[in-house]
Amino acid sequence: MTEQRWVWGEGLATISAEGTVLDTWFPQPAVGRAPQLSGPWEPAETLERLAVDDPRRGVTSEAVRVEIDLDAAPASTSDAYLRLHALSHLLVRPNELNLEGIFGHLPNVAWTTAGPMHPDEYDRRRPELLRAGVQIQSLDKFPRLLDYVMPAGVRIGDASRVRLGAHLSPGTTVMHEGFVNFNAGTLGASMIEGRISQGVVVGDGTDIGGGASIMGTLSGGGTHKVAIGARALLGANAGIGISLGDDCVVEAGLYVTAGSKIVLADEPATADAARPTVKGAELSGVPGILFRRNSLSGAIEAVRRRGVGVTLNEALHA
């Protein structure tokens, strides 16, 4: 096993009064094995200073040192959080680490303006918390990315729409209605105005239009993890359940799945036969295709495109 398949970090775990580890923050996770210690581990001074109790939320904080094998399944809550940090710190790309069973290690948490709480504890302390100005923002297994990681060279219009574990490369813009799940994200400068589901990766220079949707594998989807190539365009309110190659375009409002019947519009029709038709799965990942709907027949068509695809506004993504 090479050192590149390991990640380690020193962090701060939040623990509820009944002993549930609610989260763990790793300020500077690193690739490789954890350095060997000559004696008992002593946390950094900054972690020691932050490891204090918060009586308002009924939680304590504890400094931890964690090392994970990226090929092994998560083994604890802190282990799971280090995996999410590794993705968001760009130490590993989506789908390149083992996340099997991660939900079982992530408790449901009341994410408040003062930090994480056990949901039962928040419900019990609600009047006092509200009087103190502490509000609940969400009830979920995953926190917001920006509460743990500040990605370099990235713009995010609404922090609540990007989860910890999102992989956002420099130059990425996530507009207010965009959404990026954990173990998903961008491999270069991209415009995200639609939804990037778990497991989906988006190539450099690609535009995911407003309201666009990409099929994931978590709930009711298939097993194919969608990848979108470079300089592609997924039009407004469009959607895909297949991968797109480089320089592809899906016109606005069109949803293309693996089972969609698609007419190869570039192929000539003959007196004896219409243009050939294929399933969407046969065009998955093929570069340089325009997917459109014929305005007269309603059929989905695939047309070969020449040259490069979309060009993003360089000033916007600088």
PDB file of C-alpha atoms in Angstrom, residues 73-257:
ATOM      1  CA  ALA A  73     -14.487   1.353   4.657  1.00  0.00           C
ATOM      2  CA  PRO A  74     -15.096   4.118   7.225  1.00  0.00           C
ATOM      3  CA  ALA A  75     -14.746   2.836  10.783  1.00  0.00           C
ATOM      4  CA  SER A  76     -15.982   5.756  12.931  1.00  0.00           C
ATOM      5  CA  THR A  77     -17.536   9.201  12.804  1.00  0.00           C
ATOM      6  CA  SER A  78     -14.140  10.938  12.898  1.00  0.00           C
ATOM      7  CA  ASP A  79     -12.897   8.562  10.172  1.00  0.00           C
ATOM      8  CA  ALA A  80     -15.920   9.496   8.010  1.00  0.00           C
ATOM      9  CA  TYR A  81     -15.346  13.206   8.560  1.00  0.00           C
ATOM     10  CA  LEU A  82     -11.689  12.907   7.579  1.00  0.00           C
ATOM     11  CA  ARG A  83     -12.798  11.325   4.286  1.00  0.00           C
ATOM     12  CA  LEU A  84     -15.169  14.229   3.635  1.00  0.00           C
ATOM     13  CA  HIS A  85     -12.399  16.709   4.470  1.00  0.00           C
ATOM     14  CA  ALA A  86      -9.990  14.896   2.127  1.00  0.00           C
ATOM     15  CA  LEU A  87     -12.474  15.398  -0.724  1.00  0.00           C
ATOM     16  CA  SER A  88     -13.099  19.057   0.035  1.00  0.00           C
ATOM     17  CA  HIS A  89      -9.385  19.810   0.542  1.00  0.00           C
ATOM     18  CA  LEU A  90      -8.820  18.271  -2.933  1.00  0.00           C
ATOM     19  CA  LEU A  91      -6.540  15.552  -1.535  1.00  0.00           C
ATOM     20  CA  VAL A  92      -8.587  12.915  -3.368  1.00  0.00           C
ATOM     21  CA  ARG A  93     -11.111  13.054  -6.214  1.00  0.00           C
ATOM     22  CA  PRO A  94     -14.706  11.844  -6.010  1.00  0.00           C
ATOM     23  CA  ASN A  95     -15.117   8.060  -6.372  1.00  0.00           C
ATOM     24  CA  GLU A  96     -11.439   7.495  -5.552  1.00  0.00           C
ATOM     25  CA  LEU A  97     -11.958   6.476  -1.920  1.00  0.00           C
ATOM     26  CA  ASN A  98     -14.079   3.942  -0.059  1.00  0.00           C
ATOM     27  CA  LEU A  99     -17.274   5.453   1.401  1.00  0.00           C
ATOM     28  CA  GLU A 100     -19.139   2.190   1.917  1.00  0.00           C
ATOM     29  CA  GLY A 101     -21.341   2.404   4.997  1.00  0.00           C
ATOM     30  CA  ILE A 102     -20.566   6.067   5.655  1.00  0.00           C
ATOM     31  CA  PHE A 103     -24.183   6.897   6.547  1.00  0.00           C
ATOM     32  CA  GLY A 104     -24.012   4.526   9.489  1.00  0.00           C
ATOM     33  CA  HIS A 105     -21.160   6.573  10.973  1.00  0.00           C
ATOM     34  CA  LEU A 106     -22.792   9.978  10.465  1.00  0.00           C
ATOM     35  CA  PRO A 107     -25.400  10.761  13.139  1.00  0.00           C
ATOM     36  CA  ASN A 108     -28.317  13.038  12.384  1.00  0.00           C
ATOM     37  CA  VAL A 109     -27.287  16.428  13.776  1.00  0.00           C
ATOM     38  CA  ALA A 110     -29.060  19.677  14.603  1.00  0.00           C
ATOM     39  CA  TRP A 111     -26.791  22.188  12.859  1.00  0.00           C
ATOM     40  CA  THR A 112     -27.199  25.499  14.680  1.00  0.00           C
ATOM     41  CA  THR A 113     -25.697  28.957  14.366  1.00  0.00           C
ATOM     42  CA  ALA A 114     -23.612  28.069  17.448  1.00  0.00           C
ATOM     43  CA  GLY A 115     -22.455  24.687  16.141  1.00  0.00           C
ATOM     44  CA  PRO A 116     -23.657  21.058  16.080  1.00  0.00           C
ATOM     45  CA  MET A 117     -26.030  19.643  18.694  1.00  0.00           C
ATOM     46  CA  HIS A 118     -27.795  16.384  19.358  1.00  0.00           C
ATOM     47  CA  PRO A 119     -31.359  16.837  17.998  1.00  0.00           C
ATOM     48  CA  ASP A 120     -32.965  15.730  21.281  1.00  0.00           C
ATOM     49  CA  GLU A 121     -30.831  18.203  23.196  1.00  0.00           C
ATOM     50  CA  TYR A 122     -31.770  21.049  20.859  1.00  0.00           C
ATOM     51  CA  ASP A 123     -35.456  20.241  21.241  1.00  0.00           C
ATOM     52  CA  ARG A 124     -35.130  20.191  25.025  1.00  0.00           C
ATOM     53  CA  ARG A 125     -33.171  23.462  25.165  1.00  0.00           C
ATOM     54  CA  ARG A 126     -35.046  25.287  22.401  1.00  0.00           C
ATOM     55  CA  PRO A 127     -36.506  28.163  24.518  1.00  0.00           C
ATOM     56  CA  GLU A 128     -33.181  29.075  26.105  1.00  0.00           C
ATOM     57  CA  LEU A 129     -31.345  28.768  22.791  1.00  0.00           C
ATOM     58  CA  LEU A 130     -33.813  30.998  20.969  1.00  0.00           C
ATOM     59  CA  ARG A 131     -33.539  33.608  23.722  1.00  0.00           C
ATOM     60  CA  ALA A 132     -29.757  33.476  23.242  1.00  0.00           C
ATOM     61  CA  GLY A 133     -30.177  33.977  19.474  1.00  0.00           C
ATOM     62  CA  VAL A 134     -29.102  30.417  18.574  1.00  0.00           C
ATOM     63  CA  GLN A 135     -31.136  29.129  15.629  1.00  0.00           C
ATOM     64  CA  ILE A 136     -31.252  25.754  13.891  1.00  0.00           C
ATOM     65  CA  GLN A 137     -30.183  25.840  10.221  1.00  0.00           C
ATOM     66  CA  SER A 138     -30.734  22.219   9.240  1.00  0.00           C
ATOM     67  CA  LEU A 139     -31.308  18.699  10.556  1.00  0.00           C
ATOM     68  CA  ASP A 140     -29.072  16.397   8.541  1.00  0.00           C
ATOM     69  CA  LYS A 141     -26.179  13.958   8.525  1.00  0.00           C
ATOM     70  CA  PHE A 142     -23.996  16.323   6.476  1.00  0.00           C
ATOM     71  CA  PRO A 143     -22.951  19.872   7.370  1.00  0.00           C
ATOM     72  CA  ARG A 144     -22.304  22.794   5.061  1.00  0.00           C
ATOM     73  CA  LEU A 145     -18.924  22.794   3.331  1.00  0.00           C
ATOM     74  CA  LEU A 146     -18.055  26.366   4.316  1.00  0.00           C
ATOM     75  CA  ASP A 147     -18.407  25.629   8.035  1.00  0.00           C
ATOM     76  CA  TYR A 148     -15.344  23.374   7.749  1.00  0.00           C
ATOM     77  CA  VAL A 149     -13.355  24.172   4.586  1.00  0.00           C
ATOM     78  CA  MET A 150     -12.690  27.408   2.682  1.00  0.00           C
ATOM     79  CA  PRO A 151     -11.952  26.206  -0.893  1.00  0.00           C
ATOM     80  CA  ALA A 152      -9.418  28.358  -2.726  1.00  0.00           C
ATOM     81  CA  GLY A 153     -10.527  30.300  -5.785  1.00  0.00           C
ATOM     82  CA  VAL A 154     -14.188  29.268  -5.462  1.00  0.00           C
ATOM     83  CA  ARG A 155     -17.434  31.269  -5.295  1.00  0.00           C
ATOM     84  CA  ILE A 156     -20.536  29.883  -3.554  1.00  0.00           C
ATOM     85  CA  GLY A 157     -23.738  31.916  -3.682  1.00  0.00           C
ATOM     86  CA  ASP A 158     -25.598  30.001  -0.940  1.00  0.00           C
ATOM     87  CA  ALA A 159     -23.560  28.080   1.647  1.00  0.00           C
ATOM     88  CA  SER A 160     -26.478  25.787   2.525  1.00  0.00           C
ATOM     89  CA  ARG A 161     -26.437  24.239  -0.964  1.00  0.00           C
ATOM     90  CA  VAL A 162     -22.935  22.751  -0.868  1.00  0.00           C
ATOM     91  CA  ARG A 163     -22.232  19.850   1.486  1.00  0.00           C
ATOM     92  CA  LEU A 164     -18.981  18.974   3.206  1.00  0.00           C
ATOM     93  CA  GLY A 165     -17.345  16.380   0.960  1.00  0.00           C
ATOM     94  CA  ALA A 166     -17.931  18.412  -2.202  1.00  0.00           C
ATOM     95  CA  HIS A 167     -14.808  18.625  -4.389  1.00  0.00           C
ATOM     96  CA  LEU A 168     -14.622  22.146  -5.872  1.00  0.00           C
ATOM     97  CA  SER A 169     -11.602  23.027  -8.010  1.00  0.00           C
ATOM     98  CA  PRO A 170     -10.296  26.613  -8.263  1.00  0.00           C
ATOM     99  CA  GLY A 171     -12.306  28.722 -10.680  1.00  0.00           C
ATOM    100  CA  THR A 172     -15.617  27.020  -9.843  1.00  0.00           C
ATOM    101  CA  THR A 173     -18.688  29.200  -9.314  1.00  0.00           C
ATOM    102  CA  VAL A 174     -21.737  27.705  -7.606  1.00  0.00           C
ATOM    103  CA  MET A 175     -24.632  30.098  -8.085  1.00  0.00           C
ATOM    104  CA  HIS A 176     -27.456  30.500  -5.548  1.00  0.00           C
ATOM    105  CA  GLU A 177     -29.628  27.727  -7.010  1.00  0.00           C
ATOM    106  CA  GLY A 178     -26.704  25.390  -7.679  1.00  0.00           C
ATOM    107  CA  PHE A 179     -26.209  22.338  -5.460  1.00  0.00           C
ATOM    108  CA  VAL A 180     -23.185  20.065  -4.954  1.00  0.00           C
ATOM    109  CA  ASN A 181     -23.445  16.867  -2.920  1.00  0.00           C
ATOM    110  CA  PHE A 182     -20.642  15.038  -1.102  1.00  0.00           C
ATOM    111  CA  ASN A 183     -18.301  12.854  -3.190  1.00  0.00           C
ATOM    112  CA  ALA A 184     -19.087  14.992  -6.239  1.00  0.00           C
ATOM    113  CA  GLY A 185     -17.831  18.168  -7.827  1.00  0.00           C
ATOM    114  CA  THR A 186     -15.614  19.834 -10.384  1.00  0.00           C
ATOM    115  CA  LEU A 187     -12.212  19.012 -11.868  1.00  0.00           C
ATOM    116  CA  GLY A 188     -11.579  22.548 -13.147  1.00  0.00           C
ATOM    117  CA  ALA A 189     -13.189  25.961 -13.532  1.00  0.00           C
ATOM    118  CA  SER A 190     -16.919  25.406 -14.002  1.00  0.00           C
ATOM    119  CA  MET A 191     -20.243  27.246 -13.755  1.00  0.00           C
ATOM    120  CA  ILE A 192     -22.750  25.398 -11.557  1.00  0.00           C
ATOM    121  CA  GLU A 193     -26.333  26.655 -11.640  1.00  0.00           C
ATOM    122  CA  GLY A 194     -27.952  23.206 -11.435  1.00  0.00           C
ATOM    123  CA  ARG A 195     -27.588  20.103  -9.274  1.00  0.00           C
ATOM    124  CA  ILE A 196     -24.520  17.876  -9.051  1.00  0.00           C
ATOM    125  CA  SER A 197     -25.564  14.600  -7.408  1.00  0.00           C
ATOM    126  CA  GLN A 198     -23.379  12.278  -5.332  1.00  0.00           C
ATOM    127  CA  GLY A 199     -20.683  10.569  -7.424  1.00  0.00           C
ATOM    128  CA  VAL A 200     -20.879  13.013 -10.356  1.00  0.00           C
ATOM    129  CA  VAL A 201     -17.740  14.763 -11.632  1.00  0.00           C
ATOM    130  CA  VAL A 202     -17.745  17.772 -13.952  1.00  0.00           C
ATOM    131  CA  GLY A 203     -14.847  18.623 -16.269  1.00  0.00           C
ATOM    132  CA  ASP A 204     -12.949  21.869 -16.747  1.00  0.00           C
ATOM    133  CA  GLY A 205     -14.783  24.693 -18.512  1.00  0.00           C
ATOM    134  CA  THR A 206     -18.222  23.055 -18.276  1.00  0.00           C
ATOM    135  CA  ASP A 207     -21.510  24.881 -17.603  1.00  0.00           C
ATOM    136  CA  ILE A 208     -24.361  23.215 -15.673  1.00  0.00           C
ATOM    137  CA  GLY A 209     -27.339  25.428 -16.518  1.00  0.00           C
ATOM    138  CA  GLY A 210     -29.997  26.750 -14.167  1.00  0.00           C
ATOM    139  CA  GLY A 211     -32.351  24.038 -12.917  1.00  0.00           C
ATOM    140  CA  ALA A 212     -30.369  21.284 -14.657  1.00  0.00           C
ATOM    141  CA  SER A 213     -30.282  17.874 -12.967  1.00  0.00           C
ATOM    142  CA  ILE A 214     -27.749  15.042 -13.051  1.00  0.00           C
ATOM    143  CA  MET A 215     -28.849  11.557 -12.048  1.00  0.00           C
ATOM    144  CA  GLY A 216     -27.000  10.131  -9.047  1.00  0.00           C
ATOM    145  CA  THR A 217     -26.861   6.655  -7.539  1.00  0.00           C
ATOM    146  CA  LEU A 218     -27.957   7.217  -3.936  1.00  0.00           C
ATOM    147  CA  SER A 219     -31.747   6.966  -4.101  1.00  0.00           C
ATOM    148  CA  GLY A 220     -33.500   5.184  -6.939  1.00  0.00           C
ATOM    149  CA  GLY A 221     -30.792   5.796  -9.507  1.00  0.00           C
ATOM    150  CA  GLY A 222     -28.810   3.210 -11.418  1.00  0.00           C
ATOM    151  CA  THR A 223     -25.245   2.100 -10.802  1.00  0.00           C
ATOM    152  CA  HIS A 224     -23.633   4.258 -13.506  1.00  0.00           C
ATOM    153  CA  LYS A 225     -21.753   7.205 -12.000  1.00  0.00           C
ATOM    154  CA  VAL A 226     -22.146  10.089 -14.398  1.00  0.00           C
ATOM    155  CA  ALA A 227     -19.088  12.007 -15.577  1.00  0.00           C
ATOM    156  CA  ILE A 228     -19.275  15.177 -17.641  1.00  0.00           C
ATOM    157  CA  GLY A 229     -16.328  16.088 -19.828  1.00  0.00           C
ATOM    158  CA  ALA A 230     -14.629  19.414 -20.473  1.00  0.00           C
ATOM    159  CA  ARG A 231     -16.293  22.405 -22.183  1.00  0.00           C
ATOM    160  CA  ALA A 232     -19.729  20.754 -22.085  1.00  0.00           C
ATOM    161  CA  LEU A 233     -23.080  22.495 -21.605  1.00  0.00           C
ATOM    162  CA  LEU A 234     -26.076  21.050 -19.806  1.00  0.00           C
ATOM    163  CA  GLY A 235     -28.808  23.489 -20.763  1.00  0.00           C
ATOM    164  CA  ALA A 236     -31.268  25.121 -18.374  1.00  0.00           C
ATOM    165  CA  ASN A 237     -33.756  22.625 -16.896  1.00  0.00           C
ATOM    166  CA  ALA A 238     -32.097  19.787 -18.808  1.00  0.00           C
ATOM    167  CA  GLY A 239     -31.014  16.503 -17.250  1.00  0.00           C
ATOM    168  CA  ILE A 240     -28.866  13.462 -17.916  1.00  0.00           C
ATOM    169  CA  GLY A 241     -28.557   9.894 -16.703  1.00  0.00           C
ATOM    170  CA  ILE A 242     -25.602   9.149 -19.006  1.00  0.00           C
ATOM    171  CA  SER A 243     -22.094  10.548 -19.115  1.00  0.00           C
ATOM    172  CA  LEU A 244     -21.227  13.390 -21.494  1.00  0.00           C
ATOM    173  CA  GLY A 245     -17.966  13.500 -23.382  1.00  0.00           C
ATOM    174  CA  ASP A 246     -15.919  16.637 -24.023  1.00  0.00           C
ATOM    175  CA  ASP A 247     -17.598  19.445 -26.013  1.00  0.00           C
ATOM    176  CA  CYS A 248     -21.126  18.031 -25.727  1.00  0.00           C
ATOM    177  CA  VAL A 249     -24.333  20.064 -25.444  1.00  0.00           C
ATOM    178  CA  VAL A 250     -27.745  19.027 -24.115  1.00  0.00           C
ATOM    179  CA  GLU A 251     -30.356  21.542 -25.168  1.00  0.00           C
ATOM    180  CA  ALA A 252     -32.510  23.297 -22.569  1.00  0.00           C
ATOM    181  CA  GLY A 253     -35.339  21.229 -21.120  1.00  0.00           C
ATOM    182  CA  LEU A 254     -34.193  17.891 -22.541  1.00  0.00           C
ATOM    183  CA  TYR A 255     -33.654  14.868 -20.277  1.00  0.00           C
ATOM    184  CA  VAL A 256     -31.477  12.082 -21.693  1.00  0.00           C
ATOM    185  CA  THR A 257     -31.275   8.738 -19.883  1.00  0.00           C
TER     186      THR A 257
END
